[in-house]
PDB file of C-alpha atoms in Angstrom:
ATOM      1  CA  UNK A1342     -82.223  -4.053  93.031  1.00  0.00           C
ATOM      2  CA  UNK A1343     -84.615  -6.351  91.175  1.00  0.00           C
ATOM      3  CA  UNK A1344     -84.207  -6.384  87.384  1.00  0.00           C
ATOM      4  CA  UNK A1345     -87.227  -5.020  85.464  1.00  0.00           C
ATOM      5  CA  UNK A1346     -87.015  -7.966  83.031  1.00  0.00           C
ATOM      6  CA  UNK A1347     -85.656 -11.507  83.265  1.00  0.00           C
ATOM      7  CA  UNK A1348     -84.776 -13.764  86.164  1.00  0.00           C
ATOM      8  CA  UNK A1349     -81.549 -12.130  87.297  1.00  0.00           C
ATOM      9  CA  UNK A1350     -80.300 -12.319  90.872  1.00  0.00           C
ATOM     10  CA  UNK A1351     -79.419  -8.651  90.955  1.00  0.00           C
ATOM     11  CA  UNK A1352     -79.367  -5.558  88.736  1.00  0.00           C
ATOM     12  CA  UNK A1353     -77.041  -2.641  89.417  1.00  0.00           C
ATOM     13  CA  UNK A1354     -77.330   0.866  87.971  1.00  0.00           C
ATOM     14  CA  UNK A1355     -74.474   1.061  85.460  1.00  0.00           C
ATOM     15  CA  UNK A1356     -72.966   4.232  86.994  1.00  0.00           C
ATOM     16  CA  UNK A1357     -72.412   2.227  90.200  1.00  0.00           C
ATOM     17  CA  UNK A1358     -70.436  -0.577  88.519  1.00  0.00           C
ATOM     18  CA  UNK A1359     -68.233   1.118  85.937  1.00  0.00           C
ATOM     19  CA  UNK A1360     -65.413  -1.284  86.828  1.00  0.00           C
ATOM     20  CA  UNK A1361     -67.468  -4.192  85.471  1.00  0.00           C
ATOM     21  CA  UNK A1362     -67.732  -2.532  82.041  1.00  0.00           C
ATOM     22  CA  UNK A1363     -65.142  -2.305  79.273  1.00  0.00           C
ATOM     23  CA  UNK A1364     -63.538   1.125  78.888  1.00  0.00           C
ATOM     24  CA  UNK A1365     -65.641   2.555  76.045  1.00  0.00           C
ATOM     25  CA  UNK A1366     -68.914   1.457  77.669  1.00  0.00           C
ATOM     26  CA  UNK A1367     -67.891   2.813  81.083  1.00  0.00           C
ATOM     27  CA  UNK A1368     -66.934   6.113  79.416  1.00  0.00           C
ATOM     28  CA  UNK A1369     -70.326   6.297  77.668  1.00  0.00           C
ATOM     29  CA  UNK A1370     -72.197   5.684  80.922  1.00  0.00           C
ATOM     30  CA  UNK A1371     -70.007   8.176  82.796  1.00  0.00           C
ATOM     31  CA  UNK A1372     -70.622  10.826  80.141  1.00  0.00           C
ATOM     32  CA  UNK A1373     -74.302  10.024  79.520  1.00  0.00           C
ATOM     33  CA  UNK A1374     -76.354  13.122  78.619  1.00  0.00           C
ATOM     34  CA  UNK A1375     -79.687  11.642  77.501  1.00  0.00           C
ATOM     35  CA  UNK A1376     -83.089  12.422  78.975  1.00  0.00           C
ATOM     36  CA  UNK A1377     -83.271   8.852  80.273  1.00  0.00           C
ATOM     37  CA  UNK A1378     -81.277   8.987  83.539  1.00  0.00           C
ATOM     38  CA  UNK A1379     -78.043   6.965  83.473  1.00  0.00           C
ATOM     39  CA  UNK A1380     -79.217   5.217  86.659  1.00  0.00           C
ATOM     40  CA  UNK A1381     -81.943   3.510  84.588  1.00  0.00           C
ATOM     41  CA  UNK A1382     -79.240   1.778  82.520  1.00  0.00           C
ATOM     42  CA  UNK A1383     -78.705  -1.421  84.499  1.00  0.00           C
ATOM     43  CA  UNK A1384     -75.965  -4.029  84.537  1.00  0.00           C
ATOM     44  CA  UNK A1385     -76.652  -7.689  85.272  1.00  0.00           C
ATOM     45  CA  UNK A1386     -73.888 -10.210  85.773  1.00  0.00           C
ATOM     46  CA  UNK A1387     -74.379 -13.295  83.627  1.00  0.00           C
ATOM     47  CA  UNK A1388     -72.539 -16.534  83.033  1.00  0.00           C
ATOM     48  CA  UNK A1389     -70.555 -16.325  79.763  1.00  0.00           C
ATOM     49  CA  UNK A1390     -71.038 -20.088  79.347  1.00  0.00           C
ATOM     50  CA  UNK A1391     -74.763 -19.356  78.911  1.00  0.00           C
ATOM     51  CA  UNK A1392     -74.239 -16.636  76.285  1.00  0.00           C
ATOM     52  CA  UNK A1393     -75.848 -18.693  73.489  1.00  0.00           C
ATOM     53  CA  UNK A1394     -79.365 -17.286  73.008  1.00  0.00           C
ATOM     54  CA  UNK A1395     -81.276 -20.549  73.532  1.00  0.00           C
ATOM     55  CA  UNK A1396     -79.327 -21.422  76.696  1.00  0.00           C
ATOM     56  CA  UNK A1397     -79.455 -17.819  77.915  1.00  0.00           C
ATOM     57  CA  UNK A1398     -83.231 -17.442  77.732  1.00  0.00           C
ATOM     58  CA  UNK A1399     -83.781 -20.913  79.176  1.00  0.00           C
ATOM     59  CA  UNK A1400     -81.778 -19.931  82.261  1.00  0.00           C
ATOM     60  CA  UNK A1401     -82.621 -16.228  82.683  1.00  0.00           C
ATOM     61  CA  UNK A1402     -86.218 -16.150  81.415  1.00  0.00           C
ATOM     62  CA  UNK A1403     -87.947 -17.134  78.188  1.00  0.00           C
ATOM     63  CA  UNK A1404     -89.655 -13.719  77.971  1.00  0.00           C
ATOM     64  CA  UNK A1405     -86.205 -12.211  77.322  1.00  0.00           C
ATOM     65  CA  UNK A1406     -86.308 -13.474  73.747  1.00  0.00           C
ATOM     66  CA  UNK A1407     -88.919 -10.813  72.955  1.00  0.00           C
ATOM     67  CA  UNK A1408     -86.972  -7.965  74.579  1.00  0.00           C
ATOM     68  CA  UNK A1409     -83.421  -8.828  73.535  1.00  0.00           C
ATOM     69  CA  UNK A1410     -81.576  -6.903  70.855  1.00  0.00           C
ATOM     70  CA  UNK A1411     -78.451  -7.612  68.868  1.00  0.00           C
ATOM     71  CA  UNK A1412     -75.936  -4.933  67.982  1.00  0.00           C
ATOM     72  CA  UNK A1413     -73.999  -5.815  64.853  1.00  0.00           C
ATOM     73  CA  UNK A1414     -71.237  -3.889  63.142  1.00  0.00           C
ATOM     74  CA  UNK A1415     -71.561  -3.393  59.404  1.00  0.00           C
ATOM     75  CA  UNK A1416     -69.263  -1.979  56.748  1.00  0.00           C
ATOM     76  CA  UNK A1417     -70.611   0.030  53.815  1.00  0.00           C
ATOM     77  CA  UNK A1418     -68.338   0.553  50.823  1.00  0.00           C
ATOM     78  CA  UNK A1419     -68.425   3.030  47.981  1.00  0.00           C
ATOM     79  CA  UNK A1420     -65.287   3.053  45.885  1.00  0.00           C
ATOM     80  CA  UNK A1421     -62.294   3.070  48.193  1.00  0.00           C
ATOM     81  CA  UNK A1422     -64.202   4.524  51.150  1.00  0.00           C
ATOM     82  CA  UNK A1423     -65.561   2.315  53.940  1.00  0.00           C
ATOM     83  CA  UNK A1424     -68.089   3.470  56.524  1.00  0.00           C
ATOM     84  CA  UNK A1425     -68.534   1.472  59.707  1.00  0.00           C
ATOM     85  CA  UNK A1426     -71.879   1.592  61.482  1.00  0.00           C
ATOM     86  CA  UNK A1427     -73.801  -0.280  64.150  1.00  0.00           C
ATOM     87  CA  UNK A1428     -77.264  -1.779  63.699  1.00  0.00           C
ATOM     88  CA  UNK A1429     -79.533  -2.533  66.636  1.00  0.00           C
ATOM     89  CA  UNK A1430     -82.405  -4.942  65.990  1.00  0.00           C
ATOM     90  CA  UNK A1431     -84.539  -7.302  68.041  1.00  0.00           C
ATOM     91  CA  UNK A1432     -82.880 -10.694  68.415  1.00  0.00           C
ATOM     92  CA  UNK A1433     -85.890 -12.337  66.757  1.00  0.00           C
ATOM     93  CA  UNK A1434     -85.081 -10.468  63.516  1.00  0.00           C
ATOM     94  CA  UNK A1435     -82.059 -10.094  61.279  1.00  0.00           C
ATOM     95  CA  UNK A1436     -80.438  -6.945  59.942  1.00  0.00           C
ATOM     96  CA  UNK A1437     -81.415  -6.102  56.353  1.00  0.00           C
ATOM     97  CA  UNK A1438     -77.857  -5.352  55.297  1.00  0.00           C
ATOM     98  CA  UNK A1439     -78.264  -5.625  51.526  1.00  0.00           C
ATOM     99  CA  UNK A1440     -81.151  -3.201  51.188  1.00  0.00           C
ATOM    100  CA  UNK A1441     -81.933  -0.974  54.180  1.00  0.00           C
ATOM    101  CA  UNK A1442     -78.387  -0.620  55.545  1.00  0.00           C
ATOM    102  CA  UNK A1443     -76.753  -0.238  52.133  1.00  0.00           C
ATOM    103  CA  UNK A1444     -79.159   2.546  51.146  1.00  0.00           C
ATOM    104  CA  UNK A1445     -78.974   4.294  54.540  1.00  0.00           C
ATOM    105  CA  UNK A1446     -75.163   4.394  54.367  1.00  0.00           C
ATOM    106  CA  UNK A1447     -75.170   5.464  50.705  1.00  0.00           C
ATOM    107  CA  UNK A1448     -72.978   2.475  49.955  1.00  0.00           C
ATOM    108  CA  UNK A1449     -72.610   0.453  46.800  1.00  0.00           C
ATOM    109  CA  UNK A1450     -72.037  -2.665  48.898  1.00  0.00           C
ATOM    110  CA  UNK A1451     -72.674  -3.433  52.581  1.00  0.00           C
ATOM    111  CA  UNK A1452     -71.773  -6.451  54.680  1.00  0.00           C
ATOM    112  CA  UNK A1453     -71.156  -7.500  58.246  1.00  0.00           C
ATOM    113  CA  UNK A1454     -67.767  -6.222  59.383  1.00  0.00           C
ATOM    114  CA  UNK A1455     -65.118  -8.887  59.993  1.00  0.00           C
ATOM    115  CA  UNK A1456     -64.830  -9.913  63.637  1.00  0.00           C
ATOM    116  CA  UNK A1457     -61.330  -8.453  64.050  1.00  0.00           C
ATOM    117  CA  UNK A1458     -62.508  -5.106  62.672  1.00  0.00           C
ATOM    118  CA  UNK A1459     -65.633  -5.069  64.859  1.00  0.00           C
ATOM    119  CA  UNK A1460     -63.727  -5.851  68.050  1.00  0.00           C
ATOM    120  CA  UNK A1461     -60.673  -3.767  67.186  1.00  0.00           C
ATOM    121  CA  UNK A1462     -62.648  -0.636  66.337  1.00  0.00           C
ATOM    122  CA  UNK A1463     -65.081  -0.895  69.282  1.00  0.00           C
ATOM    123  CA  UNK A1464     -62.774  -2.133  72.046  1.00  0.00           C
ATOM    124  CA  UNK A1465     -65.469  -4.686  72.891  1.00  0.00           C
ATOM    125  CA  UNK A1466     -65.616  -8.481  72.855  1.00  0.00           C
ATOM    126  CA  UNK A1467     -67.253 -10.342  70.010  1.00  0.00           C
ATOM    127  CA  UNK A1468     -70.685 -11.483  71.154  1.00  0.00           C
ATOM    128  CA  UNK A1469     -70.957  -8.590  73.600  1.00  0.00           C
ATOM    129  CA  UNK A1470     -70.877  -5.510  71.354  1.00  0.00           C
ATOM    130  CA  UNK A1471     -73.309  -2.877  72.556  1.00  0.00           C
ATOM    131  CA  UNK A1472     -74.421   0.483  71.121  1.00  0.00           C
ATOM    132  CA  UNK A1473     -73.196   2.335  74.225  1.00  0.00           C
ATOM    133  CA  UNK A1474     -69.588   3.402  73.806  1.00  0.00           C
ATOM    134  CA  UNK A1475     -69.205   3.011  70.060  1.00  0.00           C
ATOM    135  CA  UNK A1476     -66.946   5.424  68.173  1.00  0.00           C
ATOM    136  CA  UNK A1477     -68.671   8.828  68.123  1.00  0.00           C
ATOM    137  CA  UNK A1478     -68.555   9.191  64.350  1.00  0.00           C
ATOM    138  CA  UNK A1479     -70.357   5.915  63.631  1.00  0.00           C
ATOM    139  CA  UNK A1480     -74.002   5.959  62.609  1.00  0.00           C
ATOM    140  CA  UNK A1481     -76.075   3.852  65.007  1.00  0.00           C
ATOM    141  CA  UNK A1482     -79.089   2.529  63.117  1.00  0.00           C
ATOM    142  CA  UNK A1483     -81.896   1.594  65.507  1.00  0.00           C
ATOM    143  CA  UNK A1484     -84.962  -0.397  64.553  1.00  0.00           C
ATOM    144  CA  UNK A1485     -88.071   1.373  65.927  1.00  0.00           C
ATOM    145  CA  UNK A1486     -89.250  -1.936  67.465  1.00  0.00           C
ATOM    146  CA  UNK A1487     -86.283  -1.683  69.858  1.00  0.00           C
ATOM    147  CA  UNK A1488     -86.847   1.978  70.726  1.00  0.00           C
ATOM    148  CA  UNK A1489     -90.430   1.477  71.938  1.00  0.00           C
ATOM    149  CA  UNK A1490     -89.659  -1.220  74.518  1.00  0.00           C
ATOM    150  CA  UNK A1491     -89.624  -0.240  78.206  1.00  0.00           C
ATOM    151  CA  UNK A1492     -86.379  -2.222  78.684  1.00  0.00           C
ATOM    152  CA  UNK A1493     -84.107  -3.997  76.215  1.00  0.00           C
ATOM    153  CA  UNK A1494     -81.455  -6.616  76.969  1.00  0.00           C
ATOM    154  CA  UNK A1495     -78.198  -5.910  75.079  1.00  0.00           C
ATOM    155  CA  UNK A1496     -74.544  -6.792  75.400  1.00  0.00           C
ATOM    156  CA  UNK A1497     -72.347  -5.015  77.918  1.00  0.00           C
ATOM    157  CA  UNK A1498     -69.209  -4.828  75.792  1.00  0.00           C
ATOM    158  CA  UNK A1499     -68.033  -8.253  76.877  1.00  0.00           C
ATOM    159  CA  UNK A1500     -69.518 -11.750  76.933  1.00  0.00           C
ATOM    160  CA  UNK A1501     -69.971 -11.728  80.706  1.00  0.00           C
ATOM    161  CA  UNK A1502     -72.801  -9.447  81.764  1.00  0.00           C
ATOM    162  CA  UNK A1503     -75.623  -7.674  79.967  1.00  0.00           C
ATOM    163  CA  UNK A1504     -77.148  -4.229  80.031  1.00  0.00           C
ATOM    164  CA  UNK A1505     -80.847  -3.569  80.537  1.00  0.00           C
ATOM    165  CA  UNK A1506     -81.553  -0.283  78.781  1.00  0.00           C
ATOM    166  CA  UNK A1507     -84.793   1.660  78.283  1.00  0.00           C
ATOM    167  CA  UNK A1508     -85.500   1.504  74.531  1.00  0.00           C
ATOM    168  CA  UNK A1509     -85.812   5.278  74.279  1.00  0.00           C
ATOM    169  CA  UNK A1510     -82.200   5.669  75.439  1.00  0.00           C
ATOM    170  CA  UNK A1511     -80.941   4.181  72.178  1.00  0.00           C
ATOM    171  CA  UNK A1512     -82.499   7.057  70.234  1.00  0.00           C
ATOM    172  CA  UNK A1513     -80.436   9.471  72.344  1.00  0.00           C
ATOM    173  CA  UNK A1514     -77.053   7.999  71.437  1.00  0.00           C
ATOM    174  CA  UNK A1515     -74.715  10.139  69.317  1.00  0.00           C
ATOM    175  CA  UNK A1516     -75.538   9.620  65.616  1.00  0.00           C
ATOM    176  CA  UNK A1517     -78.573   7.429  66.392  1.00  0.00           C
ATOM    177  CA  UNK A1518     -80.957   7.087  63.458  1.00  0.00           C
ATOM    178  CA  UNK A1519     -84.356   5.393  63.774  1.00  0.00           C
ATOM    179  CA  UNK A1520     -84.453   3.192  60.694  1.00  0.00           C
ATOM    180  CA  UNK A1521     -87.713   1.607  59.540  1.00  0.00           C
ATOM    181  CA  UNK A1522     -87.358  -1.924  58.193  1.00  0.00           C
ATOM    182  CA  UNK A1523     -83.887  -2.416  59.659  1.00  0.00           C
ATOM    183  CA  UNK A1524     -84.895  -5.680  61.352  1.00  0.00           C
ATOM    184  CA  UNK A1525     -86.372  -8.200  58.952  1.00  0.00           C
ATOM    185  CA  UNK A1526     -88.367 -11.214  60.107  1.00  0.00           C
TER     186      UNK A1526
END
């Protein structure tokens, strides 16, 4: 199947290639209940050596820069309690951790989660974390600019491979919250 975005050799509906996905992502695809059919979530195999954004878009299509999103794990703290959450923003923006995220989580302080926490809690590789398959109790903050795109390029749970996901699907994830101003220029 031809990919709807980018210059990829082949795109496969994610339910047909569960073995190429890390466990939590495969489980999320297998158990998908959104109105966007799971078959519209596509997997594309990519070279992990080209994972750097500049190299990636040069090889797979410069237009991908405008339809790529980053999923970052954040930690909000209030007293002794820590809340982990995921933030999904366009790759041309950065997450407003100190204002928007901190307020949304009701935290006194918010920061990016340490790499070992992010990978350990998600079961995904650093640089490939995706909103699909995150722990069910985590808030998933989604910038509206991501949700309106026909297709969005995101990680697949590992550095090799990407998912092409209809933007609307992100609003159907458990605990998804559309969050205005999440991605700052």
